[in-house]
């Protein structure tokens, strides 16, 4: 049975991305698939950035690479510099592996975010994001907005995220 590694943020707070991620976890549980979840929030219950959560995330990703050895990684990408450190770390760790990486994009501003980065960082990010096997978007308009940045053959429209 294939091993799934799910990386994202679950509620609370209740927002679209967290709710969609929780629904994905529920579906995998319901289908009795082999999975592990890594919570990707760095904020504690008070909404403050927590260094211990930051450190815990990176340790969990590294341990999953060494011990869990997933076949499929499903993650919700960030469009902020601080948040994207999570994504870049995952993509870097698994860059040379044969794991299938699925990126669920909420919002079509990923290309603008990457283009806003300093040149050496932008090159590094583009290289890592090109490693992703599949990008999930919510509608055809988002697919069009990502064309040119991401190979159109790797973009899949999944209405209602699920």
Short mmCIF file of C-alpha atoms in Angstrom, two decimals:
data_model
loop_
_atom_site.label_atom_id
_atom_site.label_comp_id
_atom_site.label_asym_id
_atom_site.label_seq_id
_atom_site.Cartn_x
_atom_site.Cartn_y
_atom_site.Cartn_z
CA UNK A 1 0.00 0.00 0.00
CA UNK A 2 1.32 3.43 -0.94
CA UNK A 3 2.32 5.82 1.83
CA UNK A 4 0.88 9.34 1.74
CA UNK A 5 2.47 12.32 3.47
CA UNK A 6 0.05 15.22 3.89
CA UNK A 7 1.53 18.61 4.77
CA UNK A 8 -0.72 21.53 5.61
CA UNK A 9 -2.67 23.44 8.21
CA UNK A 10 -5.81 22.13 9.87
CA UNK A 11 -8.49 24.21 11.63
CA UNK A 12 -8.52 26.28 13.74
CA UNK A 13 -8.56 28.89 12.44
CA UNK A 14 -11.35 28.06 10.05
CA UNK A 15 -10.42 29.29 6.60
CA UNK A 16 -10.78 27.74 3.16
CA UNK A 17 -7.32 26.22 2.93
CA UNK A 18 -7.43 24.65 6.41
CA UNK A 19 -10.94 23.29 5.89
CA UNK A 20 -9.99 21.82 2.49
CA UNK A 21 -6.90 20.20 4.01
CA UNK A 22 -8.95 18.67 6.83
CA UNK A 23 -11.45 17.30 4.28
CA UNK A 24 -8.54 15.70 2.39
CA UNK A 25 -7.32 14.05 5.60
CA UNK A 26 -10.85 12.81 6.33
CA UNK A 27 -11.15 11.30 2.83
CA UNK A 28 -7.84 9.47 3.18
CA UNK A 29 -8.93 8.13 6.59
CA UNK A 30 -12.28 7.05 5.15
CA UNK A 31 -10.55 5.19 2.31
CA UNK A 32 -8.23 3.51 4.82
CA UNK A 33 -5.09 4.65 3.06
CA UNK A 34 -1.68 4.67 4.71
CA UNK A 35 -0.92 8.27 5.67
CA UNK A 36 0.96 10.62 7.95
CA UNK A 37 0.10 14.29 8.56
CA UNK A 38 2.58 17.04 9.27
CA UNK A 39 1.01 20.23 10.57
CA UNK A 40 2.67 23.16 8.84
CA UNK A 41 1.63 26.06 11.01
CA UNK A 42 4.27 27.99 12.92
CA UNK A 43 1.69 29.84 15.02
CA UNK A 44 0.68 28.80 18.51
CA UNK A 45 -2.86 29.01 19.96
CA UNK A 46 -2.35 32.74 20.62
CA UNK A 47 -1.56 33.38 16.94
CA UNK A 48 2.12 34.12 17.63
CA UNK A 49 5.00 32.58 15.66
CA UNK A 50 6.48 29.76 17.73
CA UNK A 51 10.11 28.77 17.28
CA UNK A 52 9.36 25.33 18.72
CA UNK A 53 6.62 24.70 16.11
CA UNK A 54 9.00 25.97 13.42
CA UNK A 55 11.69 23.55 14.56
CA UNK A 56 9.20 20.68 15.05
CA UNK A 57 8.01 21.04 11.45
CA UNK A 58 11.49 20.77 9.93
CA UNK A 59 12.41 17.84 12.17
CA UNK A 60 9.18 16.00 11.25
CA UNK A 61 9.76 16.50 7.52
CA UNK A 62 13.32 15.20 7.82
CA UNK A 63 12.25 12.20 9.92
CA UNK A 64 9.50 11.40 7.40
CA UNK A 65 12.15 11.31 4.68
CA UNK A 66 14.39 8.95 6.67
CA UNK A 67 11.82 6.70 8.37
CA UNK A 68 8.37 7.00 6.77
CA UNK A 69 9.55 7.18 3.13
CA UNK A 70 6.31 8.30 1.47
CA UNK A 71 5.32 7.44 -2.09
CA UNK A 72 3.11 10.52 -2.46
CA UNK A 73 3.37 13.95 -0.85
CA UNK A 74 0.37 16.26 -0.88
CA UNK A 75 1.03 19.78 0.36
CA UNK A 76 -0.55 23.20 0.40
CA UNK A 77 1.94 25.75 -0.87
CA UNK A 78 2.45 29.17 0.65
CA UNK A 79 2.76 32.48 -1.12
CA UNK A 80 4.78 34.29 1.53
CA UNK A 81 8.53 34.23 1.97
CA UNK A 82 8.41 32.92 5.53
CA UNK A 83 5.73 30.32 4.75
CA UNK A 84 7.45 29.21 1.58
CA UNK A 85 10.46 28.07 3.62
CA UNK A 86 8.30 25.07 4.55
CA UNK A 87 7.64 24.26 0.90
CA UNK A 88 11.22 24.76 -0.22
CA UNK A 89 12.49 22.50 2.54
CA UNK A 90 10.15 19.66 1.48
CA UNK A 91 10.98 20.13 -2.20
CA UNK A 92 14.72 20.25 -1.46
CA UNK A 93 14.69 17.12 0.73
CA UNK A 94 12.73 15.12 -1.86
CA UNK A 95 14.28 16.67 -4.98
CA UNK A 96 16.18 13.58 -6.12
CA UNK A 97 13.66 11.02 -4.89
CA UNK A 98 11.02 9.33 -6.99
CA UNK A 99 8.18 10.40 -4.67
CA UNK A 100 5.16 11.92 -6.43
CA UNK A 101 4.66 15.47 -5.20
CA UNK A 102 1.22 17.08 -5.45
CA UNK A 103 0.91 20.81 -4.76
CA UNK A 104 -2.57 22.12 -3.95
CA UNK A 105 -2.61 25.79 -4.92
CA UNK A 106 -5.17 28.07 -3.28
CA UNK A 107 -4.99 31.33 -5.20
CA UNK A 108 -3.18 31.98 -8.45
CA UNK A 109 -0.58 34.41 -7.11
CA UNK A 110 2.26 31.89 -6.89
CA UNK A 111 3.98 33.15 -10.09
CA UNK A 112 3.88 36.76 -8.85
CA UNK A 113 5.31 35.69 -5.51
CA UNK A 114 8.20 33.80 -7.13
CA UNK A 115 8.90 36.64 -9.58
CA UNK A 116 9.14 39.10 -6.67
CA UNK A 117 12.06 37.20 -5.12
CA UNK A 118 15.70 38.26 -5.58
CA UNK A 119 17.28 36.65 -8.66
CA UNK A 120 19.33 33.84 -7.02
CA UNK A 121 16.42 32.93 -4.73
CA UNK A 122 13.95 33.06 -7.65
CA UNK A 123 16.12 30.64 -9.66
CA UNK A 124 16.35 28.24 -6.71
CA UNK A 125 12.58 28.37 -6.09
CA UNK A 126 11.74 27.84 -9.77
CA UNK A 127 14.07 24.85 -9.90
CA UNK A 128 12.43 23.30 -6.85
CA UNK A 129 8.85 24.04 -7.95
CA UNK A 130 9.56 22.44 -11.33
CA UNK A 131 10.21 19.20 -9.43
CA UNK A 132 6.51 19.01 -8.48
CA UNK A 133 4.62 16.35 -10.45
CA UNK A 134 1.09 17.73 -10.18
CA UNK A 135 -0.46 21.06 -9.27
CA UNK A 136 -4.11 21.13 -8.25
CA UNK A 137 -6.14 24.29 -8.85
CA UNK A 138 -9.82 25.04 -8.22
CA UNK A 139 -10.90 26.19 -11.69
CA UNK A 140 -9.86 26.68 -15.32
CA UNK A 141 -9.20 30.40 -14.78
CA UNK A 142 -6.54 29.60 -12.18
CA UNK A 143 -5.02 27.10 -14.58
CA UNK A 144 -4.72 29.84 -17.21
CA UNK A 145 -3.10 32.21 -14.70
CA UNK A 146 -0.41 29.63 -13.92
CA UNK A 147 0.33 28.74 -17.54
CA UNK A 148 3.80 29.92 -18.45
CA UNK A 149 5.06 29.50 -14.92
CA UNK A 150 4.08 25.85 -14.58
CA UNK A 151 3.97 23.28 -17.38
CA UNK A 152 0.28 23.12 -18.33
CA UNK A 153 0.47 19.30 -18.48
CA UNK A 154 1.15 19.30 -14.74
CA UNK A 155 -1.87 21.46 -13.79
CA UNK A 156 -5.13 19.72 -12.88
CA UNK A 157 -8.45 21.39 -12.19
CA UNK A 158 -10.21 19.82 -9.22
CA UNK A 159 -13.47 21.65 -8.61
CA UNK A 160 -14.37 22.03 -4.95
CA UNK A 161 -10.79 20.94 -4.09
CA UNK A 162 -11.79 17.33 -3.69
#
